mmCIF file of C-alpha atoms in Angstrom:
data_model
loop_
_atom_site.group_PDB
_atom_site.id
_atom_site.type_symbol
_atom_site.label_atom_id
_atom_site.label_comp_id
_atom_site.label_asym_id
_atom_site.label_seq_id
_atom_site.Cartn_x
_atom_site.Cartn_y
_atom_site.Cartn_z
ATOM 1 C CA MET F 1 20.521 -10.675 -5.235
ATOM 2 C CA LEU F 2 17.475 -7.845 -4.670
ATOM 3 C CA ASN F 3 15.301 -11.112 -4.424
ATOM 4 C CA ALA F 4 17.829 -12.585 -1.983
ATOM 5 C CA ALA F 5 17.691 -9.633 0.057
ATOM 6 C CA GLY F 6 14.326 -8.874 0.321
ATOM 7 C CA GLU F 7 13.598 -12.483 1.642
ATOM 8 C CA LEU F 8 16.334 -12.594 4.142
ATOM 9 C CA PHE F 9 15.487 -8.816 5.480
ATOM 10 C CA ALA F 10 11.293 -9.943 5.968
ATOM 11 C CA GLU F 11 12.526 -13.281 7.304
ATOM 12 C CA HIS F 12 15.216 -11.598 9.892
ATOM 13 C CA GLY F 13 14.767 -8.144 9.478
ATOM 14 C CA PHE F 14 16.883 -5.317 7.769
ATOM 15 C CA ASN F 15 19.395 -4.847 10.918
ATOM 16 C CA ALA F 16 19.987 -8.635 11.449
ATOM 17 C CA THR F 17 20.913 -9.656 7.910
ATOM 18 C CA PRO F 18 24.355 -9.201 6.467
ATOM 19 C CA THR F 19 25.333 -8.637 3.427
ATOM 20 C CA SER F 20 27.530 -11.648 3.457
ATOM 21 C CA ARG F 21 24.371 -13.868 4.162
ATOM 22 C CA ILE F 22 22.228 -12.197 1.143
ATOM 23 C CA ALA F 23 25.338 -13.037 -1.467
ATOM 24 C CA GLU F 24 25.714 -16.614 -0.259
ATOM 25 C CA ARG F 25 21.780 -16.787 -0.449
ATOM 26 C CA ALA F 26 21.788 -14.958 -4.098
ATOM 27 C CA GLU F 27 25.516 -17.428 -5.012
ATOM 28 C CA VAL F 28 27.542 -14.416 -5.260
ATOM 29 C CA PRO F 29 31.150 -12.953 -4.418
ATOM 30 C CA LYS F 30 29.675 -10.527 -1.419
ATOM 31 C CA GLY F 31 31.656 -8.132 -3.622
ATOM 32 C CA LEU F 32 29.295 -8.353 -6.206
ATOM 33 C CA ILE F 33 26.587 -7.034 -3.874
ATOM 34 C CA HIS F 34 28.842 -4.139 -2.874
ATOM 35 C CA TYR F 35 29.604 -3.189 -6.557
ATOM 36 C CA TYR F 36 26.264 -2.743 -7.455
ATOM 37 C CA PHE F 37 24.684 -1.241 -3.908
ATOM 38 C CA ARG F 38 27.451 0.975 -1.944
ATOM 39 C CA ARG F 39 25.643 0.544 1.082
ATOM 40 C CA LYS F 40 23.164 -2.327 2.396
ATOM 41 C CA GLN F 41 20.234 0.448 2.594
ATOM 42 C CA ASP F 42 20.761 0.669 -0.881
ATOM 43 C CA LEU F 43 19.779 -2.671 -1.461
ATOM 44 C CA LEU F 44 16.631 -1.928 0.972
ATOM 45 C CA THR F 45 15.621 1.576 -1.345
ATOM 46 C CA ALA F 46 16.263 -0.775 -4.527
ATOM 47 C CA LEU F 47 13.304 -3.373 -3.076
ATOM 48 C CA VAL F 48 11.430 -0.099 -2.476
ATOM 49 C CA GLU F 49 11.546 1.068 -6.175
ATOM 50 C CA ARG F 50 10.268 -2.209 -7.367
ATOM 51 C CA LEU F 51 6.937 -1.826 -5.384
ATOM 52 C CA PRO F 52 4.512 -2.417 -8.508
ATOM 53 C CA GLU F 53 2.185 0.489 -8.699
ATOM 54 C CA ASP F 54 -1.476 0.744 -6.892
ATOM 55 C CA LEU F 55 -2.605 1.675 -10.283
ATOM 56 C CA VAL F 56 -6.346 1.154 -11.406
ATOM 57 C CA GLU F 57 -8.477 2.288 -13.728
ATOM 58 C CA SER F 58 -11.008 4.254 -11.462
ATOM 59 C CA ASP F 59 -13.223 3.984 -14.709
ATOM 60 C CA ARG F 60 -12.964 0.401 -14.572
ATOM 61 C CA VAL F 61 -14.119 -0.663 -11.319
ATOM 62 C CA ALA F 62 -16.762 2.627 -11.182
ATOM 63 C CA VAL F 63 -20.220 2.073 -11.324
ATOM 64 C CA ARG F 64 -22.297 4.783 -11.820
ATOM 65 C CA GLY F 65 -25.140 4.776 -8.781
ATOM 66 C CA ASP F 66 -23.474 2.061 -6.571
ATOM 67 C CA VAL F 67 -20.971 3.308 -4.550
ATOM 68 C CA ALA F 68 -20.592 0.185 -2.214
ATOM 69 C CA GLY F 69 -20.075 -1.770 -4.878
ATOM 70 C CA SER F 70 -17.494 0.323 -6.749
ATOM 71 C CA LEU F 71 -15.474 1.027 -3.192
ATOM 72 C CA ARG F 72 -15.605 -2.999 -3.052
ATOM 73 C CA ARG F 73 -14.329 -3.632 -6.740
ATOM 74 C CA LEU F 74 -11.592 -1.012 -5.868
ATOM 75 C CA ILE F 75 -10.586 -2.547 -2.330
ATOM 76 C CA GLY F 76 -10.971 -6.035 -4.039
ATOM 77 C CA GLU F 77 -8.072 -5.192 -6.718
ATOM 78 C CA LEU F 78 -5.754 -3.284 -4.218
ATOM 79 C CA ASP F 79 -6.007 -6.482 -1.744
ATOM 80 C CA ALA F 80 -4.950 -8.585 -5.200
ATOM 81 C CA ARG F 81 -1.830 -6.589 -5.861
ATOM 82 C CA LEU F 82 -0.872 -7.104 -1.915
ATOM 83 C CA GLU F 83 -1.070 -10.779 -2.308
ATOM 84 C CA SER F 84 0.883 -10.921 -5.565
ATOM 85 C CA SER F 85 4.241 -9.252 -3.652
ATOM 86 C CA PRO F 86 3.344 -10.782 0.016
ATOM 87 C CA LEU F 87 7.102 -10.935 0.919
ATOM 88 C CA LEU F 88 7.885 -7.539 -0.231
ATOM 89 C CA SER F 89 4.723 -6.323 1.852
ATOM 90 C CA HIS F 90 5.480 -7.872 4.782
ATOM 91 C CA LEU F 91 9.254 -6.210 4.727
ATOM 92 C CA LEU F 92 8.116 -2.764 3.688
ATOM 93 C CA TRP F 93 5.623 -2.407 6.639
ATOM 94 C CA ARG F 94 8.161 -4.337 8.970
ATOM 95 C CA GLU F 95 11.196 -1.411 8.213
ATOM 96 C CA ALA F 96 9.167 1.584 7.848
ATOM 97 C CA ASP F 97 9.035 2.437 11.913
ATOM 98 C CA THR F 98 13.101 2.530 10.935
ATOM 99 C CA HIS F 99 13.902 3.538 7.322
ATOM 100 C CA VAL F 100 12.962 6.844 6.199
ATOM 101 C CA ALA F 101 12.702 5.425 2.850
ATOM 102 C CA VAL F 102 9.985 2.797 3.647
ATOM 103 C CA ARG F 103 8.290 5.157 5.289
ATOM 104 C CA GLN F 104 7.975 8.176 2.427
ATOM 105 C CA ALA F 105 7.246 5.136 -0.237
ATOM 106 C CA LEU F 106 4.531 3.833 2.015
ATOM 107 C CA GLN F 107 2.774 7.169 2.476
ATOM 108 C CA ARG F 108 3.329 8.224 -1.601
ATOM 109 C CA ARG F 109 1.324 5.146 -2.148
ATOM 110 C CA PHE F 110 -0.899 5.874 0.840
ATOM 111 C CA GLY F 111 -1.999 9.091 -1.231
ATOM 112 C CA THR F 112 -2.170 7.524 -4.097
ATOM 113 C CA VAL F 113 -4.624 5.112 -2.947
ATOM 114 C CA VAL F 114 -6.637 8.632 -1.238
ATOM 115 C CA GLU F 115 -6.622 9.593 -4.991
ATOM 116 C CA LEU F 116 -8.072 6.329 -6.142
ATOM 117 C CA ILE F 117 -10.956 6.122 -3.862
ATOM 118 C CA ARG F 118 -11.429 9.761 -4.009
ATOM 119 C CA ARG F 119 -12.059 9.540 -8.193
ATOM 120 C CA VAL F 120 -14.120 5.823 -7.653
ATOM 121 C CA ILE F 121 -16.979 7.539 -5.109
ATOM 122 C CA GLU F 122 -17.161 10.473 -7.932
ATOM 123 C CA LEU F 123 -17.423 8.503 -10.645
ATOM 124 C CA ALA F 124 -19.907 5.930 -8.969
ATOM 125 C CA LEU F 125 -22.041 8.926 -7.139
ATOM 126 C CA PRO F 126 -25.213 9.722 -8.733
ATOM 127 C CA PRO F 127 -24.972 12.655 -11.239
ATOM 128 C CA GLY F 128 -25.958 15.907 -9.849
ATOM 129 C CA PRO F 129 -23.977 18.197 -7.578
ATOM 130 C CA VAL F 130 -22.146 17.011 -4.479
ATOM 131 C CA SER F 131 -23.568 17.799 -1.191
ATOM 132 C CA CYS F 132 -20.678 15.122 0.814
ATOM 133 C CA ASP F 133 -17.966 14.964 1.830
ATOM 134 C CA ILE F 134 -15.742 12.902 -0.494
ATOM 135 C CA ASP F 135 -12.249 13.877 0.611
ATOM 136 C CA THR F 136 -12.860 12.945 3.774
ATOM 137 C CA ALA F 137 -14.864 9.616 2.810
ATOM 138 C CA ALA F 138 -11.292 8.616 0.639
ATOM 139 C CA VAL F 139 -8.735 9.312 3.142
ATOM 140 C CA LEU F 140 -11.459 7.095 6.065
ATOM 141 C CA LEU F 141 -11.340 4.363 3.500
ATOM 142 C CA ALA F 142 -7.972 4.813 2.642
ATOM 143 C CA ARG F 143 -6.878 4.785 6.624
ATOM 144 C CA VAL F 144 -8.663 1.066 6.112
ATOM 145 C CA VAL F 145 -7.073 -0.188 4.024
ATOM 146 C CA ASN F 146 -3.850 0.810 4.652
ATOM 147 C CA HIS F 147 -4.421 -1.000 8.311
ATOM 148 C CA ARG F 148 -5.681 -4.083 6.513
ATOM 149 C CA HIS F 149 -2.703 -4.250 4.599
ATOM 150 C CA SER F 150 -0.315 -3.536 7.487
ATOM 151 C CA VAL F 151 -1.460 -6.614 9.507
ATOM 152 C CA ALA F 152 -1.988 -8.927 6.906
ATOM 153 C CA ARG F 153 1.390 -10.355 7.061
ATOM 154 C CA HIS F 154 -0.026 -11.769 10.779
ATOM 155 C CA GLY F 155 -2.458 -13.336 8.752
ATOM 156 C CA ALA F 156 -5.260 -10.864 10.303
ATOM 157 C CA HIS F 157 -8.387 -10.403 7.908
ATOM 158 C CA ASP F 158 -10.755 -7.759 8.502
ATOM 159 C CA ASP F 159 -14.698 -9.144 8.306
ATOM 160 C CA GLU F 160 -15.471 -5.707 9.442
ATOM 161 C CA LEU F 161 -14.431 -3.690 5.735
ATOM 162 C CA ASP F 162 -18.018 -4.741 4.023
ATOM 163 C CA ARG F 163 -19.604 -2.848 7.019
ATOM 164 C CA GLU F 164 -17.373 -0.199 6.788
ATOM 165 C CA ILE F 165 -17.603 0.204 3.306
ATOM 166 C CA SER F 166 -21.838 -0.060 3.495
ATOM 167 C CA PHE F 167 -21.295 2.549 6.165
ATOM 168 C CA ILE F 168 -19.100 5.432 3.961
ATOM 169 C CA ALA F 169 -21.098 4.954 0.937
ATOM 170 C CA LYS F 170 -24.431 5.417 2.514
ATOM 171 C CA ALA F 171 -23.449 7.950 3.733
ATOM 172 C CA LEU F 172 -21.885 9.570 0.836
ATOM 173 C CA GLU F 173 -25.401 8.628 -0.774
ATOM 174 C CA LEU F 174 -27.252 10.951 1.719
ATOM 175 C CA GLY F 175 -25.063 13.360 1.574
ATOM 176 C CA VAL F 176 -23.519 13.533 5.096
ATOM 177 C CA GLY F 177 -20.698 16.336 5.790
ATOM 178 C CA LYS F 178 -20.287 19.413 3.733
ATOM 179 C CA PRO F 179 -17.876 19.060 1.137
ATOM 180 C CA ARG F 180 -14.114 20.534 1.919
ATOM 181 C CA LYS F 181 -10.710 19.593 0.754
ATOM 182 C CA VAL F 182 -8.738 17.210 3.355
ATOM 183 C CA LYS F 183 -5.114 16.513 3.122
ATOM 184 C CA PRO F 184 -4.673 13.242 3.389
ATOM 185 C CA ALA F 185 -2.620 12.096 7.186
#
């Protein structure tokens, strides 16, 4: 039922998909859908809960002294997770504007990505005192990744990502910015 709902929501949108069509696609009686999911919104919530976690072992992708390479490996891991579930990704970005549960799930994921990037940067910077603004760099790169993933459903590819990673890595290595805590947007 959830697979059918996800496919139809992604194809036609949440509001344009009646539960009768979901039941038809899932080859189950309509009443069975309402037995497990009291409201159609509950189907969407269940789909959000199916999202794979963006857990990437930061010490596996980070290499001390190679900030840019470490960030490229991390982004590669995040992109692979997106590509493993393009239908669900399409659905989430499509419905985020009108459904609070979806928007909240995407905001939580953004915070997770910021934290992953921050940890990779910390592990990849050369040892010694930190003289750069890691938190702001993490938020900036997370915003780039967020944008990249939000437009991926349109077949858009960000050819500038490598330049952006290089720019951020170089700024960090040069110690640009004063270290300070920044709350993710």
